[in-house]
mmCIF file of C-alpha atoms and ligand atoms in Angstrom:
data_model
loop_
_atom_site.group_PDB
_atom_site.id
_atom_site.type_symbol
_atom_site.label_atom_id
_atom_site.label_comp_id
_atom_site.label_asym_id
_atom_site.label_seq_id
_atom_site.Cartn_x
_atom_site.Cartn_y
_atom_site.Cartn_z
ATOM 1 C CA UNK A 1 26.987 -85.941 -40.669
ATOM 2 C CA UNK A 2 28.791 -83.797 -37.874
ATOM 3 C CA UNK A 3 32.734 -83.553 -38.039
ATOM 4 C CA UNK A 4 35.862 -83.379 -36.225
ATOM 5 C CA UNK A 5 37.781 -80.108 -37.148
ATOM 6 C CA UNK A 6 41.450 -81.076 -36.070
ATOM 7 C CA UNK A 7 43.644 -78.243 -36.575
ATOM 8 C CA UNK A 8 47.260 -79.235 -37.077
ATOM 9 C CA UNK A 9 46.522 -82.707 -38.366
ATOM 10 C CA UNK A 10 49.371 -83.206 -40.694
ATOM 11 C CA UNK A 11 51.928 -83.329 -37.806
ATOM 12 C CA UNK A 12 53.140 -85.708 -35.820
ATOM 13 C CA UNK A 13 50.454 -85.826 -33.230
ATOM 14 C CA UNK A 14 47.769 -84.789 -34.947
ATOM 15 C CA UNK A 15 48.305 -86.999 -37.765
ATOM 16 C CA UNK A 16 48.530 -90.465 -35.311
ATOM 17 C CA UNK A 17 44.932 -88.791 -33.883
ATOM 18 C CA UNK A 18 43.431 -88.585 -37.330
ATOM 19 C CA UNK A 19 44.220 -92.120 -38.454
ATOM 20 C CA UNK A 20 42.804 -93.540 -34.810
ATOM 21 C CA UNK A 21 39.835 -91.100 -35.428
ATOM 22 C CA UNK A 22 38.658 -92.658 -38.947
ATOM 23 C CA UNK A 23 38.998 -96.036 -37.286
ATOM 24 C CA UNK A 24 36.714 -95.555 -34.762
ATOM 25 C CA UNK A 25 34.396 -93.810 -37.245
ATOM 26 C CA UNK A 26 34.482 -90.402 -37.416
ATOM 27 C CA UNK A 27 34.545 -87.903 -40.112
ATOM 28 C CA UNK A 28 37.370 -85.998 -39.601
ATOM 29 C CA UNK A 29 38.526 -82.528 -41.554
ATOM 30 C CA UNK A 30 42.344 -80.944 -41.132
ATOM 31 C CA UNK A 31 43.349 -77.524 -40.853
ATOM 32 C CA UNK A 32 47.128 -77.352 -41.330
ATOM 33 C CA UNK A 33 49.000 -74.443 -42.538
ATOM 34 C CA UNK A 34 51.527 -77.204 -44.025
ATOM 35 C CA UNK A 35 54.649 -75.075 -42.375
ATOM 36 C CA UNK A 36 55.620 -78.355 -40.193
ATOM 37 C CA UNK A 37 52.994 -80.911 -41.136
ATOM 38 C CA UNK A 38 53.163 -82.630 -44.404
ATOM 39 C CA UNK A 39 50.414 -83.383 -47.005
ATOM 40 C CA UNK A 40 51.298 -87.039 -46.807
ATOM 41 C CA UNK A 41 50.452 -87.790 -43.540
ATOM 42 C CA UNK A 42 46.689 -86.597 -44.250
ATOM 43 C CA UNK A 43 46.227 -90.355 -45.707
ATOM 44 C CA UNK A 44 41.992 -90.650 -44.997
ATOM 45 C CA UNK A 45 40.662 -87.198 -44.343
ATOM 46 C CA UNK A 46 40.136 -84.212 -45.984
ATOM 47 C CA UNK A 47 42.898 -81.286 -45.860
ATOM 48 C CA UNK A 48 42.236 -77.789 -45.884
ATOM 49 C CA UNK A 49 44.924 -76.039 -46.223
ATOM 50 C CA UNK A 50 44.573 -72.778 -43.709
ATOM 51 C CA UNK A 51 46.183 -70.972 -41.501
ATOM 52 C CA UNK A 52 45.060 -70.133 -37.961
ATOM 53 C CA UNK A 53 46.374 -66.717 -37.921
ATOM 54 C CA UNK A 54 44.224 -65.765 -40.603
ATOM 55 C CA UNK A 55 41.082 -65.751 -39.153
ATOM 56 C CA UNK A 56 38.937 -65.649 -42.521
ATOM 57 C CA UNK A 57 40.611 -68.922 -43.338
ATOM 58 C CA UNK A 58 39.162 -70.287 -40.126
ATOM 59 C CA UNK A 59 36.107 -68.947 -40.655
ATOM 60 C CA UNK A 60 35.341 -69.923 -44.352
ATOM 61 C CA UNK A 61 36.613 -73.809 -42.478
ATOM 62 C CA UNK A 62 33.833 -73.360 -40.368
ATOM 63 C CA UNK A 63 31.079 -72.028 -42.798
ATOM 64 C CA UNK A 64 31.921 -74.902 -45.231
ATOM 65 C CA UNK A 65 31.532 -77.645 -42.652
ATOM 66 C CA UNK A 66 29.226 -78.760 -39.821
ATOM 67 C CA UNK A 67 31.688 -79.203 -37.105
ATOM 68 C CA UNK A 68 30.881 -81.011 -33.696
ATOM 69 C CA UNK A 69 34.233 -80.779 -32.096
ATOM 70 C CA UNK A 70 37.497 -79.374 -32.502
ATOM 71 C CA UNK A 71 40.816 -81.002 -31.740
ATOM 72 C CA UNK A 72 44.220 -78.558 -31.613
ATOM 73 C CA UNK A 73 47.593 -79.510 -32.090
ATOM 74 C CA UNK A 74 48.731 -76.880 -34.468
ATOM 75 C CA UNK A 75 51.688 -75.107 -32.412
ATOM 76 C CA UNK A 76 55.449 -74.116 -31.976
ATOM 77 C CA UNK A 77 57.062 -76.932 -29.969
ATOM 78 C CA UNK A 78 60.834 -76.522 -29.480
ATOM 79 C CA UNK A 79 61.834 -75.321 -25.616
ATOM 80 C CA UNK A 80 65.351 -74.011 -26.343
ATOM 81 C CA UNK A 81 63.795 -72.199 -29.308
ATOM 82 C CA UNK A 82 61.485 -70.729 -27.112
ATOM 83 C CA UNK A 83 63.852 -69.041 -24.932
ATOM 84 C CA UNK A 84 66.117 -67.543 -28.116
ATOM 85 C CA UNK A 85 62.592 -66.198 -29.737
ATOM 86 C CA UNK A 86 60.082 -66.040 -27.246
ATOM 87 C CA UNK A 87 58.042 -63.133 -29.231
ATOM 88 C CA UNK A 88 57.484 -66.097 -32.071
ATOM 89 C CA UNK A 89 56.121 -68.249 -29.342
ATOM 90 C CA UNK A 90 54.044 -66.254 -27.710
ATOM 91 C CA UNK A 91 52.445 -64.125 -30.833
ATOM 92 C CA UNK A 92 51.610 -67.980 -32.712
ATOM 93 C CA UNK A 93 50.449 -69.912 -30.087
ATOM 94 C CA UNK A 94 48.239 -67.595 -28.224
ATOM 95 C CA UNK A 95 46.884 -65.900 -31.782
ATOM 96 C CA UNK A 96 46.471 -69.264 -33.248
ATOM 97 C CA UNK A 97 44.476 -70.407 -29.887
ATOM 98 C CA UNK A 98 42.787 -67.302 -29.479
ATOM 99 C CA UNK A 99 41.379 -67.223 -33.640
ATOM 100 C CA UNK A 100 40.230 -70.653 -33.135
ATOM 101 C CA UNK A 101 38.396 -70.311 -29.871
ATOM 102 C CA UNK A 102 37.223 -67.181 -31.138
ATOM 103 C CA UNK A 103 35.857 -68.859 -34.655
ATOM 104 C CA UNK A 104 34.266 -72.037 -32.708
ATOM 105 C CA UNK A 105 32.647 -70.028 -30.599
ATOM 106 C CA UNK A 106 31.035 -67.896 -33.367
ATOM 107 C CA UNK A 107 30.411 -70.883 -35.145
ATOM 108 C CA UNK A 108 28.692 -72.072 -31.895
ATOM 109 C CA UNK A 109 30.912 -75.226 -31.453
ATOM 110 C CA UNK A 110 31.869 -75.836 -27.770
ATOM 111 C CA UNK A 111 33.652 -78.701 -27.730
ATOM 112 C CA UNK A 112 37.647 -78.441 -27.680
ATOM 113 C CA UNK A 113 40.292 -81.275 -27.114
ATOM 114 C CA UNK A 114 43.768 -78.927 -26.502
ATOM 115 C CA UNK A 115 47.080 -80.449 -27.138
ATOM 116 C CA UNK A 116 48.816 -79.432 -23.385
ATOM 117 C CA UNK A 117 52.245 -80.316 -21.997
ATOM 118 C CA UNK A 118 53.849 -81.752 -18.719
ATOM 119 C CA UNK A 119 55.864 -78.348 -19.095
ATOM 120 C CA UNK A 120 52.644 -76.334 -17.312
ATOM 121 C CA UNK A 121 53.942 -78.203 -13.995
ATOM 122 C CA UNK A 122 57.530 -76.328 -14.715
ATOM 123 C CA UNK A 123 60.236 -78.183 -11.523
ATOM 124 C CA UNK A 124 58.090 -81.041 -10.197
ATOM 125 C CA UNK A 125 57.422 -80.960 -6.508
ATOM 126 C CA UNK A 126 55.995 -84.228 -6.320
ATOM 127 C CA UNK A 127 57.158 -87.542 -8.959
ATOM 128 C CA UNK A 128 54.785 -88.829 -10.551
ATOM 129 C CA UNK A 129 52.737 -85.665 -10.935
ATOM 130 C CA UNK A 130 49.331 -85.323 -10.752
ATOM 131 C CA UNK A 131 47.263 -83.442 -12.586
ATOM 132 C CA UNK A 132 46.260 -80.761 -9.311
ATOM 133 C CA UNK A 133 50.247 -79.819 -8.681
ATOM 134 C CA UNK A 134 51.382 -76.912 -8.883
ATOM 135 C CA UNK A 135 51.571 -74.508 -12.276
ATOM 136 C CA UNK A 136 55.039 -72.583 -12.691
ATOM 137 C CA UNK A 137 56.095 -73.095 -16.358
ATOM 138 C CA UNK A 138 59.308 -71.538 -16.574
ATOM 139 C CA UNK A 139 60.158 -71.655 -19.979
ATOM 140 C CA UNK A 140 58.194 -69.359 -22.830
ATOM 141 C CA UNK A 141 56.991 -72.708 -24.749
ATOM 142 C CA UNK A 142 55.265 -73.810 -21.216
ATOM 143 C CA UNK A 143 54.017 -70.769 -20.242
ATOM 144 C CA UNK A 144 52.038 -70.276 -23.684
ATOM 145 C CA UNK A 145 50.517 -73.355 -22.771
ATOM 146 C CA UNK A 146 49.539 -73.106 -19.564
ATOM 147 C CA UNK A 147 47.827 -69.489 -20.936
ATOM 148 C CA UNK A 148 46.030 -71.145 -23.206
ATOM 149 C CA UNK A 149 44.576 -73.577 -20.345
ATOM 150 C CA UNK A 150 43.842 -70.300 -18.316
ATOM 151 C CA UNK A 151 41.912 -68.809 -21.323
ATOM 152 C CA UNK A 152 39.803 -72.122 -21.489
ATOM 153 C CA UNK A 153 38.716 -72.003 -18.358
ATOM 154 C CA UNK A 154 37.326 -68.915 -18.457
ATOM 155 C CA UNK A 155 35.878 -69.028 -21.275
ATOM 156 C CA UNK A 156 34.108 -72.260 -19.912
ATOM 157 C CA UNK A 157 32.999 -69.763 -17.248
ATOM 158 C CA UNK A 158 31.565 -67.538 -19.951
ATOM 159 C CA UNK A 159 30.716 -69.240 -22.869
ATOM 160 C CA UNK A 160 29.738 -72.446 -21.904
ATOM 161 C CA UNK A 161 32.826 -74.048 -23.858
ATOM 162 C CA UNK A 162 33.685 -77.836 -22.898
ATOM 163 C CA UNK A 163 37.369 -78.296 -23.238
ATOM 164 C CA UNK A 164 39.605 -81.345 -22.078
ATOM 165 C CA UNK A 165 43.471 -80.248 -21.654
ATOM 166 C CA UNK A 166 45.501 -83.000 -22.616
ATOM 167 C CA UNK A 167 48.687 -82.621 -20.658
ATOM 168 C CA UNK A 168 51.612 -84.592 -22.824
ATOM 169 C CA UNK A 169 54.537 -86.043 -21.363
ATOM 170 C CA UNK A 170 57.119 -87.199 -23.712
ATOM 171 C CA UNK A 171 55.639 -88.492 -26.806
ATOM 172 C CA UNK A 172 57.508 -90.731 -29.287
ATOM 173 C CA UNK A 173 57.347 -93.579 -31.518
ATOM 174 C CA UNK A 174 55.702 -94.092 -34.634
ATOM 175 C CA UNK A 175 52.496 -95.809 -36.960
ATOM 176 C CA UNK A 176 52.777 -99.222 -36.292
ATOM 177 C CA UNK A 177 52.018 -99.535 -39.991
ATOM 178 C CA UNK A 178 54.741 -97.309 -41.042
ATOM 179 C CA UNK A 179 52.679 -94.518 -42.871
ATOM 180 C CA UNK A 180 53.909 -91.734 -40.258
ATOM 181 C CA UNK A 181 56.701 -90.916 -37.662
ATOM 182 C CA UNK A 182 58.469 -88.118 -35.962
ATOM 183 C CA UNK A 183 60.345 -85.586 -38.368
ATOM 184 C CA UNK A 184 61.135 -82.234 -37.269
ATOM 185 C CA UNK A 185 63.143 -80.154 -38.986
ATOM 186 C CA UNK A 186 65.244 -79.480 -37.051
ATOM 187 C CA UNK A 187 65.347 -82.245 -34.777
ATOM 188 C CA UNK A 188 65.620 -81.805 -30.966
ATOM 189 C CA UNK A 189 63.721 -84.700 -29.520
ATOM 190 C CA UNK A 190 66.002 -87.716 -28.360
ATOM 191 C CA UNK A 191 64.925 -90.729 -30.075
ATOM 192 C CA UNK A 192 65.091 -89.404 -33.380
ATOM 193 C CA UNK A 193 68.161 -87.932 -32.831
ATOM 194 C CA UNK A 194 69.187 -91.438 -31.328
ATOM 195 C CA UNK A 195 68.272 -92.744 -34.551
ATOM 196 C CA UNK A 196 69.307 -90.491 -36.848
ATOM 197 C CA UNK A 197 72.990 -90.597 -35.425
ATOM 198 C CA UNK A 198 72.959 -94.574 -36.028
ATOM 199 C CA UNK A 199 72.072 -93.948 -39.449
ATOM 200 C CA UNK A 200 74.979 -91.647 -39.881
ATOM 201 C CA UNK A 201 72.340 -88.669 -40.910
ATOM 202 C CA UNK A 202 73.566 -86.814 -37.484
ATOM 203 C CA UNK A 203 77.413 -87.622 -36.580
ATOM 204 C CA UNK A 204 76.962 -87.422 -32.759
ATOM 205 C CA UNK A 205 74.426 -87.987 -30.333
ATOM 206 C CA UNK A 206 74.339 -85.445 -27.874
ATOM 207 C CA UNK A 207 74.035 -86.489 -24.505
ATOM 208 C CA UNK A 208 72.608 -82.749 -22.204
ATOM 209 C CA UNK A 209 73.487 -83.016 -18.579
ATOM 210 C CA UNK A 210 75.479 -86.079 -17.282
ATOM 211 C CA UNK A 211 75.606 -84.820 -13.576
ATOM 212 C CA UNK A 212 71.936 -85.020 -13.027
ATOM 213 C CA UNK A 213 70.658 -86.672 -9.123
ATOM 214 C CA UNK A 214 69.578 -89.685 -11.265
ATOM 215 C CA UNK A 215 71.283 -93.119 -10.755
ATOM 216 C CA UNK A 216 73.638 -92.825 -13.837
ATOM 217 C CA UNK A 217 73.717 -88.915 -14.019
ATOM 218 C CA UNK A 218 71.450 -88.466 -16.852
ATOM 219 C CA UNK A 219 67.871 -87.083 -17.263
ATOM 220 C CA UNK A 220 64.644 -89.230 -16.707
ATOM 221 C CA UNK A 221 61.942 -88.619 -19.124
ATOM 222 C CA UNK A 222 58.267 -90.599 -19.220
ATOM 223 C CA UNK A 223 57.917 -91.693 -22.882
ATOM 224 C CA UNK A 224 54.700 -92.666 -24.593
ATOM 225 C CA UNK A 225 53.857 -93.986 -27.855
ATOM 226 C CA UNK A 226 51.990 -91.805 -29.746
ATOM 227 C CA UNK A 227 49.044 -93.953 -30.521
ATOM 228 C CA UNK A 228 48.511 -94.463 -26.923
ATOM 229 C CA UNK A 229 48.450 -91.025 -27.154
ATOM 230 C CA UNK A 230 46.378 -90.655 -29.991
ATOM 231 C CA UNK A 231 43.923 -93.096 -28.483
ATOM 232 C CA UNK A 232 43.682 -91.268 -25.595
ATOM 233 C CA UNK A 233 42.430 -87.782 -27.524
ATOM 234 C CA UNK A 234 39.609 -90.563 -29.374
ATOM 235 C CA UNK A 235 38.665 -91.403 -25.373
ATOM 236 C CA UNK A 236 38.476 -87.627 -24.285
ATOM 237 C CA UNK A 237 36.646 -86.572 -27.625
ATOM 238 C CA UNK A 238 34.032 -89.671 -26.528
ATOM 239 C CA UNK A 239 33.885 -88.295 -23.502
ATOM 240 C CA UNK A 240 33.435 -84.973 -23.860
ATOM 241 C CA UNK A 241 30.716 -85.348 -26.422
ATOM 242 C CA UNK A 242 28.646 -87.794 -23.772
ATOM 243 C CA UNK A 243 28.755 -86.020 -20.842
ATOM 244 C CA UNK A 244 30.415 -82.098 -21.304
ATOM 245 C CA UNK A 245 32.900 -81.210 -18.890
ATOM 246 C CA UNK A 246 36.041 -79.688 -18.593
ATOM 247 C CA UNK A 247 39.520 -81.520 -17.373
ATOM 248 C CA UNK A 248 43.300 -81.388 -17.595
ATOM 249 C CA UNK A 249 44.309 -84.847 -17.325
ATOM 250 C CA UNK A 250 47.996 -86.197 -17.767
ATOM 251 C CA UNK A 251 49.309 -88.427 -20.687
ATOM 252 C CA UNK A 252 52.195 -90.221 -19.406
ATOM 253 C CA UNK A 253 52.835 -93.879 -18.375
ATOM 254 C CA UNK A 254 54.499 -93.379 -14.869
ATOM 255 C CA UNK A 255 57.750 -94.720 -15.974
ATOM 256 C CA UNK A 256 61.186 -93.397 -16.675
ATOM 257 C CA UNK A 257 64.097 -94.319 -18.569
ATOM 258 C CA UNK A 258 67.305 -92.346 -18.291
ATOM 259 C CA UNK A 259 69.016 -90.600 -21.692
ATOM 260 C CA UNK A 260 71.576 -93.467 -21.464
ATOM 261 C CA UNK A 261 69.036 -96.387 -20.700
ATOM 262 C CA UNK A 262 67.426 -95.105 -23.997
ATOM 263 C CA UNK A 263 70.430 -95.262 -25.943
ATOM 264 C CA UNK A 264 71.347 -98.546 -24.484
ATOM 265 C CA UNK A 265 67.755 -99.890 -25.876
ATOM 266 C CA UNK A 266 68.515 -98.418 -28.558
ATOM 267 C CA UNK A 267 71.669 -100.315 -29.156
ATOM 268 C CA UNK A 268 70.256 -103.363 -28.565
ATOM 269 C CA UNK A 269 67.388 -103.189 -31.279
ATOM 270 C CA UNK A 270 69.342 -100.853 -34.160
ATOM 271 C CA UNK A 271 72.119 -103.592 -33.673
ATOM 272 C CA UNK A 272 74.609 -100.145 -34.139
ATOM 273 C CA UNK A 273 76.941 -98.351 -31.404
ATOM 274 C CA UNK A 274 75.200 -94.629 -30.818
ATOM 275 C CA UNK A 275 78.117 -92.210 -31.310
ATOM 276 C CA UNK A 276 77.207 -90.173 -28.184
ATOM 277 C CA UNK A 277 79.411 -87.114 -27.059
ATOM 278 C CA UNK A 278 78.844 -85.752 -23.583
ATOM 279 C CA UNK A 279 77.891 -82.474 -23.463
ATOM 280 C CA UNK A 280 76.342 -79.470 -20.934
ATOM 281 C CA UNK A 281 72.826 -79.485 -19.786
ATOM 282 C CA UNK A 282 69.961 -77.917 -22.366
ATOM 283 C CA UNK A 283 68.618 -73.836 -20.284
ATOM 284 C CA UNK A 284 65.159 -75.582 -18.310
ATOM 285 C CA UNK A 285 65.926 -79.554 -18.450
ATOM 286 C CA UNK A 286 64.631 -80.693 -15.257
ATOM 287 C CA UNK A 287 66.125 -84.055 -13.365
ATOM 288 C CA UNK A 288 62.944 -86.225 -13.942
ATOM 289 C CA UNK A 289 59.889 -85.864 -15.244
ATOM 290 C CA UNK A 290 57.207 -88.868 -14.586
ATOM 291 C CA UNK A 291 53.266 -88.814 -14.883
ATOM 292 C CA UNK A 292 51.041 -90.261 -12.923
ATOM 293 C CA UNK A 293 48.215 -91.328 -15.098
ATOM 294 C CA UNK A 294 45.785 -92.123 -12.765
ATOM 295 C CA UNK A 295 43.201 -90.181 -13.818
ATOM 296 C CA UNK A 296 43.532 -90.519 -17.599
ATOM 297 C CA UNK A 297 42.557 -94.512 -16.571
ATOM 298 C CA UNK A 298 39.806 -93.712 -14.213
ATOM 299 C CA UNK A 299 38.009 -91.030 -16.411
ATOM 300 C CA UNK A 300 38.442 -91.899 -20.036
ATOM 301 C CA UNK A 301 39.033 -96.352 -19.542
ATOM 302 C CA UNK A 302 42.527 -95.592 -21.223
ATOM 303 C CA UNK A 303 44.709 -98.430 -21.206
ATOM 304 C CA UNK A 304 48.169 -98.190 -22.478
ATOM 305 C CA UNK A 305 48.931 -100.860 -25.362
ATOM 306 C CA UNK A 306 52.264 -99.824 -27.274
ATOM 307 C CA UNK A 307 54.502 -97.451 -24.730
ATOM 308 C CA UNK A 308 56.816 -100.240 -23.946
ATOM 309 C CA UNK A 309 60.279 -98.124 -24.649
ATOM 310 C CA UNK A 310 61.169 -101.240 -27.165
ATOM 311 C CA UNK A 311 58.044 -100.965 -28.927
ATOM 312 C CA UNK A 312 58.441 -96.594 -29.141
ATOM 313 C CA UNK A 313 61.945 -97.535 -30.437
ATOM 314 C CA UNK A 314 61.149 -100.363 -32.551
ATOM 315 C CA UNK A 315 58.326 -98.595 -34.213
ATOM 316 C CA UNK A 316 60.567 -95.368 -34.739
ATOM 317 C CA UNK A 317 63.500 -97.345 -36.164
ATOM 318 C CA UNK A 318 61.356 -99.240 -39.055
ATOM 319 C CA UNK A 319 60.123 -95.313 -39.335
ATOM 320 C CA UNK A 320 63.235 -94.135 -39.986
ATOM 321 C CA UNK A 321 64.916 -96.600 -41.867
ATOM 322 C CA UNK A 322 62.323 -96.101 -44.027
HETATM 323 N N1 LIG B 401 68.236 -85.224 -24.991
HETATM 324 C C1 LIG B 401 69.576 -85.527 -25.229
HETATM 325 N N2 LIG B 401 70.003 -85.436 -26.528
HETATM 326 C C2 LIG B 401 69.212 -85.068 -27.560
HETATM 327 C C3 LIG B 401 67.868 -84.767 -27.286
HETATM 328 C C4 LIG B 401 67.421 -84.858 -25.986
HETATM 329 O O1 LIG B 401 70.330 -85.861 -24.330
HETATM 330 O O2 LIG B 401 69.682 -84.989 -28.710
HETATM 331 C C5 LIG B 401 67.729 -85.370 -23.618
HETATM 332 C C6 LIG B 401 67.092 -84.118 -23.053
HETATM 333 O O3 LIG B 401 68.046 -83.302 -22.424
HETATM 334 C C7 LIG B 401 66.051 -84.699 -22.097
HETATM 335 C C8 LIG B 401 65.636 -86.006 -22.764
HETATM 336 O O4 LIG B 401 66.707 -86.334 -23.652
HETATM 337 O O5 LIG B 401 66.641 -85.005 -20.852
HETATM 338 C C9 LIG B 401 64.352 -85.893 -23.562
HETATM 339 O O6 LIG B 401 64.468 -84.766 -24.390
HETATM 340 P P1 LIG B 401 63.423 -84.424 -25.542
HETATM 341 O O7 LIG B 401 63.943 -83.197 -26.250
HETATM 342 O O8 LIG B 401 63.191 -85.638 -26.363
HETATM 343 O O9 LIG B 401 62.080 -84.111 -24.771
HETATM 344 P P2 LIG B 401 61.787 -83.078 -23.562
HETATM 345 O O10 LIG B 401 61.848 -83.897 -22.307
HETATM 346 O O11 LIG B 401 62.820 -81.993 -23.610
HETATM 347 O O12 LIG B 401 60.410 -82.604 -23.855
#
């Protein structure tokens, strides 16, 4: 039987995307390097451990399995880090795309689902956006995104590849079940750092920008749950495999909560006071960010079923407590 290669499946992400592969039946193999992903997390699928700068380890993935698809997550996240080291972003997450692309295509696999972010829009002209606004990353961890998307499409042009660009908004929350969660190291993202600053593991929680044009003066973010998110790659995988052809769609739920209406939540279902401090806007933080996910509905029949903000916090709090 035919398998799903998905490279950076011991991370946060990927690891959500494996679990809600297996369930809807499909083999599934993981290429993680292991540098941010953790062994653990790989619970019901087997690991190789590679790395996709070295293309022979890529290749030997390949040769030693009959892949149908591959799904790609492996990649430097962190904004602000990408502005103080923007040679580390751009050297791993264009080599790392370009090897894979580059193996697949040898292999003769044409069938990519890429790991994309709202940050390819860069200042939103429109709330919510769609999916046909404007490109104009502005910071180096956008831009090396929206070059990868650029690279697919012509290689769609040229190669035939099928590729669905999977265009994240904020994504949070954790297994329902409790096997995985978010844990970066270090930690940038706000509701972990909510979290970990109730449990006394961070002593403040940082609050960037409180003189935002938002009705309490801080920023507006669209938070999903990242098995709504993992769902969604299942959906475009499905898709993609039935009827080939390329897309960038959106994953976001068209709602916003402000950095203080997230702590408040978060109040409310830690039972603790967040020790917030007040501090300057992050380089690149925008006002709001909000998607519309219009056409993730229409095309892949994806229906959102845990991004309620108290179920994202309630499912990251028994995460972390744990
Ligand atoms: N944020 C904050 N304190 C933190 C982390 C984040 O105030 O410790 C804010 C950040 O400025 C942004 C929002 O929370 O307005 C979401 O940030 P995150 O880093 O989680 O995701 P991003 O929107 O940057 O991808």
């Amino acid at each position: 039987m035919s398998k799903i290669l998905v490279a950076g499946g011991a991370g946060y992400i990927g690891s959500h995307t494996v679990k809600e592969l297996r369930k809807q039946g499909f083999d599934v193999v993981v290429f993680d390097n292991l540098s941010t992903g953790r062994r653990e997390f790989v619970r019901d699928a087997e690991l190789i451990v590679g790395d996709l700068e070295v293309k022979d380890d890529i290749r030997s993935a390949f040769k030693s399995q009959n892949i149908a698809a591959v799904l790609h997550f492996a990649s430097l996240i962190q904004v602000s880090e990408s502005y103080i080291h923007p040679r580390k972003y751009y050297t791993q997450n264009l080599t790392s795309s370009l090897n894979l692309l580059d193996e697949m295509l040898e292999a003769g696999v044409r069938n990519f689902i890429f790991s994309s972010s709202a940050a390819v829009y860069g200042i939103p002209k429109q709330i919510p956006i769609p999916e046909d606004h404007p490109l104009d990353p502005f910071n180096p961890y956008g831009q090396t995104k929206f070059f990868v998307e650029r690279i697919l499409q012509d290689y769609d042009r040229a190669y035939k590849l099928k590729f669905i660009s999977l265009r994240y908004f904020n994504a949070s929350g954790a297994d329902p079940d409790g096997e995985m969660g978010e844990c970066h190291d270090p930690e940038t993202h706000l509701i972990p750092n909510i979290l970990l600053s109730v449990l006394g593991r961070k002593e403040n929680l940082d609050i960037f920008g409180t003189d935002f044009p938002t009705p309490d003066g801080t920023a507006i973010r669209d938070y999903i749950h990242v098995t709504d998110l993992a769902n969604a790659h299942v959906l475009a995988l499905q898709k993609l495999m039935a009827s080939p052809r390329s897309e960038f769609i959106n994953l976001g739920t068209n709602r916003g909560y402000s950095v203080k209406e997230v702590i408040a939540r978060a109040e409310k279902i830690t039972g603790k006071k967040v020790p917030v401090r007040e501090m300057p806007k992050r380089e690149g933080d925008v006002p709001v960010l909000l998607a519309s996910k219009d056409k993730a509905e229409r095309l892949l029949g994806w229906k959102l079923r845990n991004s309620e903000i108290e179920t994202i916090i309630e499912t990251a709090w028994r995460w972390h407590r744990k």
